[in-house]
Short mmCIF file of C-alpha atoms in Angstrom, two decimals:
data_model
loop_
_atom_site.label_atom_id
_atom_site.label_comp_id
_atom_site.label_asym_id
_atom_site.label_seq_id
_atom_site.Cartn_x
_atom_site.Cartn_y
_atom_site.Cartn_z
CA UNK A 1 31.32 -31.23 30.81
CA UNK A 2 34.15 -33.73 31.18
CA UNK A 3 37.28 -32.81 33.10
CA UNK A 4 40.82 -33.96 32.45
CA UNK A 5 42.06 -36.51 34.98
CA UNK A 6 44.68 -34.44 36.78
CA UNK A 7 46.88 -37.38 37.75
CA UNK A 8 47.24 -38.44 34.10
CA UNK A 9 48.58 -35.19 32.66
CA UNK A 10 51.23 -32.58 33.40
CA UNK A 11 50.29 -28.94 33.10
CA UNK A 12 47.49 -27.67 30.93
CA UNK A 13 46.76 -29.11 27.48
CA UNK A 14 47.54 -26.72 24.64
CA UNK A 15 44.77 -25.98 22.19
CA UNK A 16 43.78 -23.08 19.97
CA UNK A 17 40.00 -22.98 19.67
CA UNK A 18 38.83 -20.57 16.98
CA UNK A 19 35.43 -19.38 15.86
CA UNK A 20 34.60 -20.16 12.25
CA UNK A 21 30.98 -19.01 11.96
CA UNK A 22 28.49 -17.40 14.33
CA UNK A 23 24.83 -17.36 13.28
CA UNK A 24 21.69 -16.59 15.25
CA UNK A 25 21.24 -20.29 15.91
CA UNK A 26 24.71 -21.77 16.05
CA UNK A 27 28.37 -21.15 16.71
CA UNK A 28 30.83 -23.26 14.73
CA UNK A 29 34.38 -23.56 16.05
CA UNK A 30 37.50 -25.41 15.00
CA UNK A 31 40.52 -27.10 16.59
CA UNK A 32 43.47 -28.29 14.55
CA UNK A 33 45.54 -29.89 17.30
CA UNK A 34 45.31 -30.71 21.01
CA UNK A 35 48.73 -31.15 22.66
CA UNK A 36 48.93 -33.07 25.95
CA UNK A 37 51.90 -33.90 28.17
CA UNK A 38 51.38 -37.18 29.99
CA UNK A 39 52.29 -37.60 33.64
CA UNK A 40 54.65 -40.52 33.11
CA UNK A 41 58.26 -41.23 32.16
CA UNK A 42 59.21 -41.11 28.50
CA UNK A 43 60.42 -38.86 25.73
CA UNK A 44 58.52 -40.03 22.64
CA UNK A 45 55.55 -38.45 20.86
CA UNK A 46 52.40 -40.18 19.63
CA UNK A 47 49.88 -38.58 17.28
CA UNK A 48 46.35 -39.99 17.20
CA UNK A 49 44.26 -38.99 14.18
CA UNK A 50 40.52 -39.13 14.74
CA UNK A 51 37.54 -37.80 12.75
CA UNK A 52 36.72 -34.41 14.33
CA UNK A 53 36.86 -32.66 17.71
CA UNK A 54 33.99 -33.25 20.13
CA UNK A 55 34.44 -30.97 23.15
CA UNK A 56 38.04 -31.07 24.41
CA UNK A 57 40.15 -27.92 24.55
CA UNK A 58 42.64 -26.43 27.00
CA UNK A 59 40.08 -26.14 29.80
CA UNK A 60 37.79 -29.15 29.39
CA UNK A 61 38.05 -32.65 28.02
CA UNK A 62 35.58 -35.17 26.61
CA UNK A 63 35.02 -38.89 27.02
CA UNK A 64 37.01 -39.97 23.98
CA UNK A 65 40.06 -37.81 24.72
CA UNK A 66 40.07 -38.98 28.35
CA UNK A 67 39.91 -42.59 27.18
CA UNK A 68 42.88 -42.12 24.85
CA UNK A 69 44.91 -40.35 27.56
CA UNK A 70 44.25 -43.16 30.05
CA UNK A 71 45.22 -45.75 27.46
CA UNK A 72 48.67 -44.24 26.98
CA UNK A 73 49.27 -43.52 30.66
CA UNK A 74 48.55 -47.05 31.84
CA UNK A 75 51.48 -49.39 31.18
CA UNK A 76 50.42 -52.76 29.80
CA UNK A 77 49.07 -51.98 26.32
CA UNK A 78 51.17 -54.04 23.91
CA UNK A 79 51.05 -54.04 20.10
CA UNK A 80 49.40 -57.38 19.34
CA UNK A 81 51.97 -58.39 16.76
CA UNK A 82 54.95 -57.51 18.96
CA UNK A 83 54.04 -59.21 22.19
CA UNK A 84 57.53 -59.04 23.65
CA UNK A 85 57.54 -55.23 23.60
CA UNK A 86 55.57 -52.64 25.51
CA UNK A 87 55.15 -49.09 24.28
CA UNK A 88 55.77 -47.25 27.53
CA UNK A 89 57.94 -44.34 26.40
CA UNK A 90 55.22 -41.94 25.20
CA UNK A 91 55.35 -38.58 26.97
CA UNK A 92 53.72 -36.24 24.45
CA UNK A 93 50.31 -36.93 22.95
CA UNK A 94 48.90 -35.04 19.96
CA UNK A 95 45.23 -35.34 19.08
CA UNK A 96 44.64 -34.57 15.38
CA UNK A 97 41.56 -34.88 13.20
CA UNK A 98 40.65 -35.33 9.55
CA UNK A 99 38.14 -32.51 9.99
CA UNK A 100 38.82 -29.68 12.47
CA UNK A 101 35.16 -28.75 13.14
CA UNK A 102 33.85 -29.17 16.68
CA UNK A 103 30.73 -31.31 16.83
CA UNK A 104 30.03 -34.14 19.32
CA UNK A 105 27.73 -35.82 16.77
CA UNK A 106 29.18 -36.78 13.41
CA UNK A 107 25.71 -36.70 11.86
CA UNK A 108 25.79 -32.93 12.20
CA UNK A 109 29.08 -32.36 10.42
CA UNK A 110 27.71 -32.10 6.89
CA UNK A 111 25.24 -29.46 8.04
CA UNK A 112 28.15 -27.54 9.59
CA UNK A 113 29.93 -27.58 6.24
CA UNK A 114 26.79 -26.24 4.56
CA UNK A 115 26.61 -23.39 7.09
CA UNK A 116 30.26 -22.47 6.58
CA UNK A 117 29.78 -22.31 2.81
CA UNK A 118 26.53 -20.37 3.13
CA UNK A 119 27.82 -17.84 5.67
CA UNK A 120 31.38 -17.58 4.32
CA UNK A 121 32.23 -19.34 1.05
CA UNK A 122 33.36 -22.66 -0.35
CA UNK A 123 36.87 -21.17 -0.56
CA UNK A 124 36.74 -20.54 3.19
CA UNK A 125 35.88 -24.18 3.80
CA UNK A 126 38.61 -25.37 1.46
CA UNK A 127 41.14 -23.13 3.21
CA UNK A 128 40.06 -24.42 6.60
CA UNK A 129 40.45 -28.04 5.51
CA UNK A 130 43.83 -27.41 3.87
CA UNK A 131 45.21 -25.61 6.93
CA UNK A 132 44.16 -28.50 9.15
CA UNK A 133 45.70 -31.10 6.87
CA UNK A 134 48.98 -29.22 6.53
CA UNK A 135 49.36 -29.07 10.31
CA UNK A 136 48.38 -32.74 10.65
CA UNK A 137 51.05 -33.81 8.14
CA UNK A 138 53.68 -31.59 9.77
CA UNK A 139 52.82 -33.10 13.18
CA UNK A 140 52.89 -36.66 11.86
CA UNK A 141 56.37 -36.07 10.42
CA UNK A 142 57.61 -34.95 13.83
CA UNK A 143 56.01 -37.86 15.74
CA UNK A 144 57.55 -41.16 16.79
CA UNK A 145 54.29 -43.12 16.67
CA UNK A 146 51.13 -42.57 14.63
CA UNK A 147 47.74 -44.07 15.49
CA UNK A 148 45.04 -44.07 12.81
CA UNK A 149 41.67 -43.80 14.55
CA UNK A 150 39.11 -41.90 12.47
CA UNK A 151 36.34 -44.51 12.23
CA UNK A 152 33.48 -44.02 9.77
CA UNK A 153 31.25 -40.93 10.14
CA UNK A 154 27.48 -41.03 9.78
CA UNK A 155 25.72 -38.95 7.12
CA UNK A 156 28.91 -37.43 5.78
CA UNK A 157 29.95 -37.11 2.10
CA UNK A 158 32.14 -40.12 1.42
CA UNK A 159 34.28 -38.53 -1.35
CA UNK A 160 35.43 -35.83 1.08
CA UNK A 161 35.95 -38.34 3.89
CA UNK A 162 38.12 -40.59 1.73
CA UNK A 163 40.01 -37.62 0.27
CA UNK A 164 41.01 -36.46 3.77
CA UNK A 165 41.86 -39.96 4.98
CA UNK A 166 43.80 -40.59 1.77
CA UNK A 167 46.01 -37.56 2.36
CA UNK A 168 47.04 -38.93 5.75
CA UNK A 169 47.63 -42.42 4.37
CA UNK A 170 49.72 -41.06 1.48
CA UNK A 171 51.93 -39.34 4.04
CA UNK A 172 52.73 -42.60 5.87
CA UNK A 173 53.20 -44.90 2.88
CA UNK A 174 56.65 -46.49 3.17
CA UNK A 175 57.21 -44.49 6.34
CA UNK A 176 59.83 -45.68 8.78
CA UNK A 177 57.57 -44.51 11.59
CA UNK A 178 55.60 -47.00 13.60
CA UNK A 179 51.97 -46.87 12.48
CA UNK A 180 49.15 -48.41 14.54
CA UNK A 181 45.42 -48.80 14.84
CA UNK A 182 43.58 -49.53 18.07
CA UNK A 183 42.35 -52.99 18.85
CA UNK A 184 38.91 -52.41 20.32
CA UNK A 185 35.99 -54.32 21.79
CA UNK A 186 32.31 -53.48 21.90
CA UNK A 187 29.29 -55.55 22.87
CA UNK A 188 29.48 -57.55 19.63
CA UNK A 189 33.12 -58.25 18.83
CA UNK A 190 36.81 -57.49 19.10
CA UNK A 191 38.34 -55.94 16.00
CA UNK A 192 41.18 -53.78 14.69
CA UNK A 193 39.60 -52.72 11.39
CA UNK A 194 35.95 -52.03 10.66
CA UNK A 195 34.04 -54.03 8.07
CA UNK A 196 34.87 -51.28 5.57
CA UNK A 197 38.55 -51.75 6.51
CA UNK A 198 38.85 -48.39 8.22
CA UNK A 199 40.61 -47.84 11.56
CA UNK A 200 38.14 -47.95 14.48
CA UNK A 201 37.33 -44.80 16.40
CA UNK A 202 37.93 -44.94 20.19
CA UNK A 203 34.42 -43.84 21.18
CA UNK A 204 31.76 -46.36 22.28
CA UNK A 205 34.25 -49.20 22.74
CA UNK A 206 37.01 -50.44 25.01
CA UNK A 207 40.62 -49.95 23.94
CA UNK A 208 42.47 -53.26 24.28
CA UNK A 209 45.80 -52.55 22.63
CA UNK A 210 47.60 -51.47 19.50
CA UNK A 211 48.02 -53.32 16.21
CA UNK A 212 51.06 -52.43 14.11
CA UNK A 213 50.08 -51.75 10.50
CA UNK A 214 51.53 -50.72 7.17
CA UNK A 215 49.88 -48.65 4.45
CA UNK A 216 50.40 -50.10 0.98
CA UNK A 217 50.55 -48.35 -2.38
CA UNK A 218 46.79 -48.75 -2.82
CA UNK A 219 46.14 -46.94 0.50
CA UNK A 220 45.07 -50.13 2.25
CA UNK A 221 45.74 -50.43 5.97
CA UNK A 222 47.41 -53.82 6.40
CA UNK A 223 48.31 -55.45 9.76
CA UNK A 224 51.97 -56.44 9.94
CA UNK A 225 52.93 -60.09 9.65
CA UNK A 226 50.49 -61.39 12.21
CA UNK A 227 47.13 -62.97 11.42
CA UNK A 228 44.87 -61.81 14.21
CA UNK A 229 41.91 -63.84 12.98
CA UNK A 230 39.40 -61.63 14.74
CA UNK A 231 35.92 -60.70 13.65
CA UNK A 232 35.40 -57.45 11.81
CA UNK A 233 32.59 -55.22 13.00
CA UNK A 234 30.48 -52.77 11.05
CA UNK A 235 31.03 -49.23 12.31
#
């Protein structure tokens, strides 16, 4: 079990962790938002939208959430296309997800959806997804910065994945908010979009900085006015 790094945060993160389904073999839980106050100066809010919760709640963290917290606490992470400016004024960090279901392995998410439908109903699943998306959009509207970071899940129905991602992207089209993706590095390459042109997920890579992006009318994530000329990586 990962712990939060006490020197990086103020107080206790706020999270409502709810049971969705309990079977003889498995307990499925959900989290719609994780709210964290960073131990640093600032007054702005950043919302990071990833794929689904892994482990983190009010009492324990996980490797990905700790990595994102450290990234925003440490000072010298510049947007690559605005090199004369540092984003150092973030005090409040919201962790959101396309899918609110806890599972540390994305390969298991589709099975979780099957269990929810089997034990509850497809309407229950639809309601769960809609509630999560409504809160995500409300939180995005109230944020100063938005970071797209959902990656590409394994063994997950692509129509549902793109429907959820599309709802977020539709919300930020023509937005005056500052929208970013992470610039990341793994053992093979540095990149800011995957080969399928999705925003990279923070897990299993190093976070190098932020790339300012726009979302166009065709829901494409487009880096702003700066040709990074870096290799894309399949993810």
